[in-house]
Amino acid sequence: MGDLLSLDLTGITNALVRPGGLWREVRVVAETGSTNADLLAQAGAGAAEGLVLVAEAQTAARGRQGRQWTSPPRAALTFSVLLRPRGVPPALLGWVPLLAGVAAAAAVRAVTGVEATLKWPNDVLADGGKLGGILAERSGPAVVVGIGINVWQDRAGLPGDATTSLLLAAPAGGAARGGDGSAAEVPGLRERLLADLLAALSRWYLAWRDQGSPGDADACGLRREYARRCATIGREVVVTMPGAEANSGTAAGVDWAGRLEVRTEHGRVSVTAGDVVHVRPHDPGE
């Protein structure tokens, strides 16, 4: 592809930062090691909730369990947000990355027409491939959420066949393609995606945090919405948890704390953290 367009900081700020709103400042940097690491440092220094840091390139970006990933400059949407979910019991903070996933899937669908789904706990999928990822990390009472969405990468620019981008997944004539369905960069797409995603994240986060029972995912409808968008629920899965043997079974749902419930031959297992593999559906013809 040719030169990719830089993000328009003025337009993003005008769209997102409003009196009384969650987002108080949006910063865009050309390059950093990790937006999550940067905001964790800001949180430790006492930064207020509502700070958004967007990077056109990250040199030390991390996924879950310390995995590293890279993306060409301006080819993806990569950012982190600083939240301080006051009043939410620590046991319910596992909903934060799931909430972010709901916002990401909704924004991708609204802006590009791509039918994004979620893989518990932190992947955004399109056509079965990984479109993006989410990493939530705590610093005392603060939670920093990092989100990365592949946007303009072609197949050669992705790390493997298990990943995809909006460029590859968008339907012909969709917002991630030109009007003739060709694979051409559409000006402003990443700005629209960021604005829509952060607006959805704000709505869900405030509904989840500020209700009568802070953090109750049932009372605000979050658990129902997550289940509706989650491709893991109902699938045969293999779950590998740190320091434990793998468990195979059927993903039955997500419990009150955001844990994945898996029906195994030995009973139900609640998974707090681990690697989840979707088992390919059995083909009777095999």
Short mmCIF file of C-alpha atoms in Angstrom, two decimals:
data_model
loop_
_atom_site.label_atom_id
_atom_site.label_comp_id
_atom_site.label_asym_id
_atom_site.label_seq_id
_atom_site.Cartn_x
_atom_site.Cartn_y
_atom_site.Cartn_z
CA MET A 1 0.00 0.00 0.00
CA GLY A 2 1.07 3.62 -0.36
CA ASP A 3 1.61 6.08 2.46
CA LEU A 4 -1.04 5.73 5.15
CA LEU A 5 -2.82 8.77 6.53
CA SER A 6 -2.06 10.09 10.01
CA LEU A 7 -4.80 10.55 12.58
CA ASP A 8 -6.46 13.95 12.88
CA LEU A 9 -6.02 14.91 16.54
CA THR A 10 -8.21 18.01 16.31
CA GLY A 11 -11.12 16.13 14.81
CA ILE A 12 -10.82 13.30 17.33
CA THR A 13 -10.71 15.70 20.28
CA ASN A 14 -13.72 17.66 19.03
CA ALA A 15 -15.69 14.44 18.66
CA LEU A 16 -14.84 12.95 22.05
CA VAL A 17 -13.92 15.54 24.68
CA ARG A 18 -17.00 17.27 26.09
CA PRO A 19 -17.85 18.85 29.46
CA GLY A 20 -19.21 16.19 31.79
CA GLY A 21 -18.11 13.34 29.55
CA LEU A 22 -15.79 10.47 30.44
CA TRP A 23 -13.00 11.40 28.03
CA ARG A 24 -11.06 14.45 29.18
CA GLU A 25 -8.00 14.36 26.89
CA VAL A 26 -6.88 12.54 23.76
CA ARG A 27 -3.18 12.39 22.95
CA VAL A 28 -1.74 11.06 19.69
CA VAL A 29 1.95 10.17 19.43
CA ALA A 30 3.88 9.01 16.38
CA GLU A 31 5.60 6.19 18.27
CA THR A 32 5.97 4.78 21.76
CA GLY A 33 6.99 1.53 23.35
CA SER A 34 3.56 0.65 24.74
CA THR A 35 0.53 2.86 25.29
CA ASN A 36 -0.49 0.62 28.19
CA ALA A 37 2.89 1.05 29.88
CA ASP A 38 2.72 4.80 29.36
CA LEU A 39 -0.73 5.12 30.93
CA LEU A 40 0.13 2.76 33.79
CA ALA A 41 2.94 5.17 34.63
CA GLN A 42 0.51 8.10 34.38
CA ALA A 43 -1.96 6.27 36.64
CA GLY A 44 0.76 5.66 39.22
CA ALA A 45 1.52 9.38 39.15
CA GLY A 46 -2.11 10.20 39.94
CA ALA A 47 -3.53 10.98 36.48
CA ALA A 48 -7.29 11.34 36.41
CA GLU A 49 -9.69 9.00 34.65
CA GLY A 50 -10.51 9.65 31.03
CA LEU A 51 -7.08 9.98 29.45
CA VAL A 52 -6.74 8.40 25.98
CA LEU A 53 -3.35 7.73 24.40
CA VAL A 54 -3.20 6.75 20.73
CA ALA A 55 0.04 5.65 19.05
CA GLU A 56 0.62 5.43 15.31
CA ALA A 57 3.28 2.80 16.05
CA GLN A 58 4.27 0.80 19.14
CA THR A 59 7.69 -0.80 19.45
CA ALA A 60 7.04 -2.89 22.57
CA ALA A 61 3.31 -3.55 22.45
CA ARG A 62 2.12 -6.47 24.54
CA GLY A 63 -0.73 -8.91 24.46
CA ARG A 64 -1.85 -11.27 27.19
CA GLN A 65 0.84 -13.33 28.95
CA GLY A 66 3.54 -10.97 27.72
CA ARG A 67 3.20 -11.78 24.03
CA GLN A 68 4.58 -9.10 21.73
CA TRP A 69 3.12 -7.90 18.47
CA THR A 70 4.00 -5.27 15.92
CA SER A 71 2.18 -3.35 13.20
CA PRO A 72 3.39 -1.04 10.43
CA PRO A 73 2.98 2.66 11.34
CA ARG A 74 -0.58 3.95 10.80
CA ALA A 75 -1.81 0.54 9.58
CA ALA A 76 -3.77 -0.21 12.76
CA LEU A 77 -5.75 1.62 15.42
CA THR A 78 -3.82 1.19 18.69
CA PHE A 79 -4.66 3.06 21.87
CA SER A 80 -5.11 2.80 25.62
CA VAL A 81 -7.53 4.43 28.05
CA LEU A 82 -7.21 5.16 31.76
CA LEU A 83 -10.21 4.25 33.92
CA ARG A 84 -10.82 4.49 37.66
CA PRO A 85 -13.94 2.38 38.32
CA ARG A 86 -14.78 3.77 41.73
CA GLY A 87 -17.18 1.71 43.80
CA VAL A 88 -16.81 -1.44 41.69
CA PRO A 89 -15.79 -4.47 43.82
CA PRO A 90 -12.41 -5.91 42.77
CA ALA A 91 -14.06 -9.27 42.03
CA LEU A 92 -16.04 -7.62 39.20
CA LEU A 93 -13.15 -5.87 37.45
CA GLY A 94 -12.84 -8.84 35.09
CA TRP A 95 -15.72 -7.25 33.20
CA VAL A 96 -13.58 -4.33 32.05
CA PRO A 97 -11.90 -6.11 29.08
CA LEU A 98 -15.20 -7.81 28.19
CA LEU A 99 -16.95 -4.43 28.22
CA ALA A 100 -14.24 -3.04 25.95
CA GLY A 101 -14.75 -5.98 23.61
CA VAL A 102 -18.47 -5.25 23.35
CA ALA A 103 -17.67 -1.63 22.46
CA ALA A 104 -15.07 -2.68 19.88
CA ALA A 105 -17.32 -5.20 18.14
CA ALA A 106 -20.21 -2.74 18.02
CA ALA A 107 -18.02 0.04 16.60
CA VAL A 108 -16.48 -2.19 13.93
CA ARG A 109 -19.93 -3.26 12.77
CA ALA A 110 -21.35 0.27 12.81
CA VAL A 111 -18.44 1.93 11.00
CA THR A 112 -17.33 -0.72 8.51
CA GLY A 113 -20.11 -3.28 8.14
CA VAL A 114 -17.79 -6.08 9.31
CA GLU A 115 -19.62 -8.59 11.52
CA ALA A 116 -17.17 -8.65 14.41
CA THR A 117 -17.56 -11.18 17.24
CA LEU A 118 -15.66 -11.81 20.47
CA LYS A 119 -13.50 -14.65 21.70
CA TRP A 120 -13.30 -14.81 25.47
CA PRO A 121 -11.58 -13.03 27.09
CA ASN A 122 -9.84 -10.50 24.87
CA ASP A 123 -9.97 -11.13 21.10
CA VAL A 124 -12.06 -9.42 18.44
CA LEU A 125 -12.78 -11.74 15.50
CA ALA A 126 -13.92 -11.31 11.91
CA ASP A 127 -14.56 -14.28 9.62
CA GLY A 128 -12.93 -16.48 12.26
CA GLY A 129 -9.65 -14.55 12.16
CA LYS A 130 -8.25 -12.33 14.89
CA LEU A 131 -9.04 -8.73 14.00
CA GLY A 132 -7.90 -7.16 17.25
CA GLY A 133 -7.05 -7.67 20.88
CA ILE A 134 -7.65 -6.12 24.29
CA LEU A 135 -5.37 -6.01 27.33
CA ALA A 136 -6.52 -4.66 30.71
CA GLU A 137 -3.94 -4.01 33.44
CA ARG A 138 -4.35 -2.62 36.94
CA SER A 139 -2.36 0.01 38.81
CA GLY A 140 -3.86 0.26 42.28
CA PRO A 141 -7.46 1.47 41.84
CA ALA A 142 -6.89 2.33 38.18
CA VAL A 143 -7.40 0.08 35.17
CA VAL A 144 -5.65 0.73 31.86
CA VAL A 145 -7.26 -0.87 28.82
CA GLY A 146 -5.29 -1.25 25.62
CA ILE A 147 -7.09 -1.95 22.34
CA GLY A 148 -5.58 -2.77 18.96
CA ILE A 149 -7.57 -3.20 15.75
CA ASN A 150 -5.92 -4.21 12.46
CA VAL A 151 -7.13 -1.78 9.79
CA TRP A 152 -5.05 -1.37 6.62
CA GLN A 153 -2.79 -4.45 6.65
CA ASP A 154 -2.91 -6.67 3.60
CA ARG A 155 -2.23 -10.40 3.93
CA ALA A 156 1.54 -9.90 3.65
CA GLY A 157 1.44 -7.38 6.50
CA LEU A 158 -0.16 -9.76 9.00
CA PRO A 159 1.68 -12.31 11.16
CA GLY A 160 -0.24 -15.36 9.95
CA ASP A 161 -3.41 -16.82 8.47
CA ALA A 162 -5.14 -16.73 11.87
CA THR A 163 -5.25 -12.92 11.77
CA THR A 164 -7.15 -10.50 9.58
CA SER A 165 -7.74 -6.79 9.10
CA LEU A 166 -10.66 -4.53 8.22
CA LEU A 167 -9.17 -4.16 4.76
CA LEU A 168 -9.46 -7.91 4.20
CA ALA A 169 -12.72 -8.50 6.07
CA ALA A 170 -14.80 -5.54 4.88
CA PRO A 171 -17.60 -6.33 2.44
CA ALA A 172 -17.39 -4.88 -1.07
CA GLY A 173 -18.58 -1.30 -0.89
CA GLY A 174 -18.06 -1.24 2.88
CA ALA A 175 -16.48 1.65 4.72
CA ALA A 176 -13.05 -0.02 4.76
CA ARG A 177 -12.99 -0.19 0.96
CA GLY A 178 -13.42 2.24 -1.86
CA GLY A 179 -16.80 2.84 -3.44
CA ASP A 180 -16.01 0.28 -6.14
CA GLY A 181 -15.14 -2.36 -3.53
CA SER A 182 -11.41 -2.07 -4.15
CA ALA A 183 -8.86 -2.33 -1.36
CA ALA A 184 -8.14 1.40 -1.09
CA GLU A 185 -7.61 3.47 2.04
CA VAL A 186 -10.64 5.50 3.01
CA PRO A 187 -9.74 8.89 4.57
CA GLY A 188 -10.96 9.30 8.14
CA LEU A 189 -11.83 5.66 8.75
CA ARG A 190 -9.60 5.24 11.77
CA GLU A 191 -10.90 8.51 13.27
CA ARG A 192 -14.50 7.35 12.85
CA LEU A 193 -13.69 3.95 14.29
CA LEU A 194 -11.91 5.47 17.29
CA ALA A 195 -14.71 7.96 17.96
CA ASP A 196 -17.43 5.30 17.69
CA LEU A 197 -15.51 2.81 19.81
CA LEU A 198 -14.78 5.29 22.58
CA ALA A 199 -18.38 6.53 22.55
CA ALA A 200 -19.64 2.95 22.96
CA LEU A 201 -17.02 2.24 25.63
CA SER A 202 -18.10 5.32 27.57
CA ARG A 203 -21.80 4.34 27.41
CA TRP A 204 -21.23 0.80 28.65
CA TYR A 205 -18.63 1.75 31.25
CA LEU A 206 -20.74 4.46 32.84
CA ALA A 207 -23.84 2.25 32.83
CA TRP A 208 -21.85 -0.57 34.47
CA ARG A 209 -20.05 1.65 36.98
CA ASP A 210 -22.67 4.20 38.00
CA GLN A 211 -25.74 2.05 38.60
CA GLY A 212 -27.15 1.24 42.04
CA SER A 213 -24.97 -1.87 42.22
CA PRO A 214 -21.65 -0.79 40.68
CA GLY A 215 -20.13 -3.48 38.47
CA ASP A 216 -23.30 -5.60 38.22
CA ALA A 217 -23.19 -6.84 34.61
CA ASP A 218 -26.73 -8.21 34.76
CA ALA A 219 -28.37 -5.04 36.04
CA CYS A 220 -26.98 -2.91 33.18
CA GLY A 221 -27.48 -5.55 30.47
CA LEU A 222 -23.76 -6.05 29.87
CA ARG A 223 -23.70 -9.80 30.45
CA ARG A 224 -26.57 -10.33 28.01
CA GLU A 225 -24.91 -8.13 25.37
CA TYR A 226 -21.55 -9.84 25.80
CA ALA A 227 -23.14 -13.27 25.42
CA ARG A 228 -24.90 -12.11 22.26
CA ARG A 229 -21.61 -11.08 20.66
CA CYS A 230 -19.38 -13.86 22.02
CA ALA A 231 -18.38 -16.57 19.54
CA THR A 232 -16.89 -18.70 22.33
CA ILE A 233 -20.18 -19.48 24.08
CA GLY A 234 -21.65 -22.72 22.80
CA ARG A 235 -18.37 -23.85 21.22
CA GLU A 236 -16.25 -26.83 22.07
CA VAL A 237 -13.07 -25.38 23.58
CA VAL A 238 -9.75 -26.36 25.06
CA VAL A 239 -8.69 -24.10 27.94
CA THR A 240 -5.14 -23.98 29.26
CA MET A 241 -4.80 -22.19 32.58
CA PRO A 242 -1.49 -21.14 34.14
CA GLY A 243 -0.01 -24.00 36.15
CA ALA A 244 -2.84 -26.40 35.37
CA GLU A 245 -3.68 -29.11 32.86
CA ALA A 246 -5.79 -28.26 29.85
CA ASN A 247 -9.56 -28.63 30.17
CA SER A 248 -11.77 -29.62 27.26
CA GLY A 249 -15.49 -29.06 27.14
CA THR A 250 -18.29 -26.80 26.02
CA ALA A 251 -18.23 -23.08 26.80
CA ALA A 252 -21.58 -22.71 28.56
CA GLY A 253 -21.56 -19.01 29.34
CA VAL A 254 -19.96 -16.21 31.33
CA ASP A 255 -20.71 -15.95 35.03
CA TRP A 256 -21.44 -12.93 37.26
CA ALA A 257 -17.72 -12.06 37.50
CA GLY A 258 -16.99 -12.39 33.78
CA ARG A 259 -15.40 -15.82 34.11
CA LEU A 260 -15.87 -18.35 31.33
CA GLU A 261 -17.90 -21.37 32.42
CA VAL A 262 -16.88 -24.60 30.72
CA ARG A 263 -18.84 -27.86 30.99
CA THR A 264 -16.34 -30.71 31.16
CA GLU A 265 -16.77 -34.41 31.76
CA HIS A 266 -15.81 -33.74 35.39
CA GLY A 267 -18.29 -30.90 35.91
CA ARG A 268 -18.30 -27.14 35.44
CA VAL A 269 -15.06 -25.20 35.52
CA SER A 270 -14.91 -21.42 35.96
CA VAL A 271 -11.99 -19.96 34.04
CA THR A 272 -10.52 -16.70 35.34
CA ALA A 273 -7.49 -16.53 33.04
CA GLY A 274 -6.13 -18.81 30.38
CA ASP A 275 -5.70 -19.55 26.71
CA VAL A 276 -8.88 -20.60 24.95
CA VAL A 277 -8.80 -22.54 21.69
CA HIS A 278 -11.99 -22.88 19.65
CA VAL A 279 -12.18 -26.49 18.52
CA ARG A 280 -13.14 -26.74 14.86
CA PRO A 281 -16.70 -28.12 14.58
CA HIS A 282 -16.73 -31.80 13.68
CA ASP A 283 -17.28 -32.47 10.00
CA PRO A 284 -19.34 -35.68 9.56
CA GLY A 285 -17.67 -36.17 6.19
CA GLU A 286 -14.22 -36.54 7.74
#
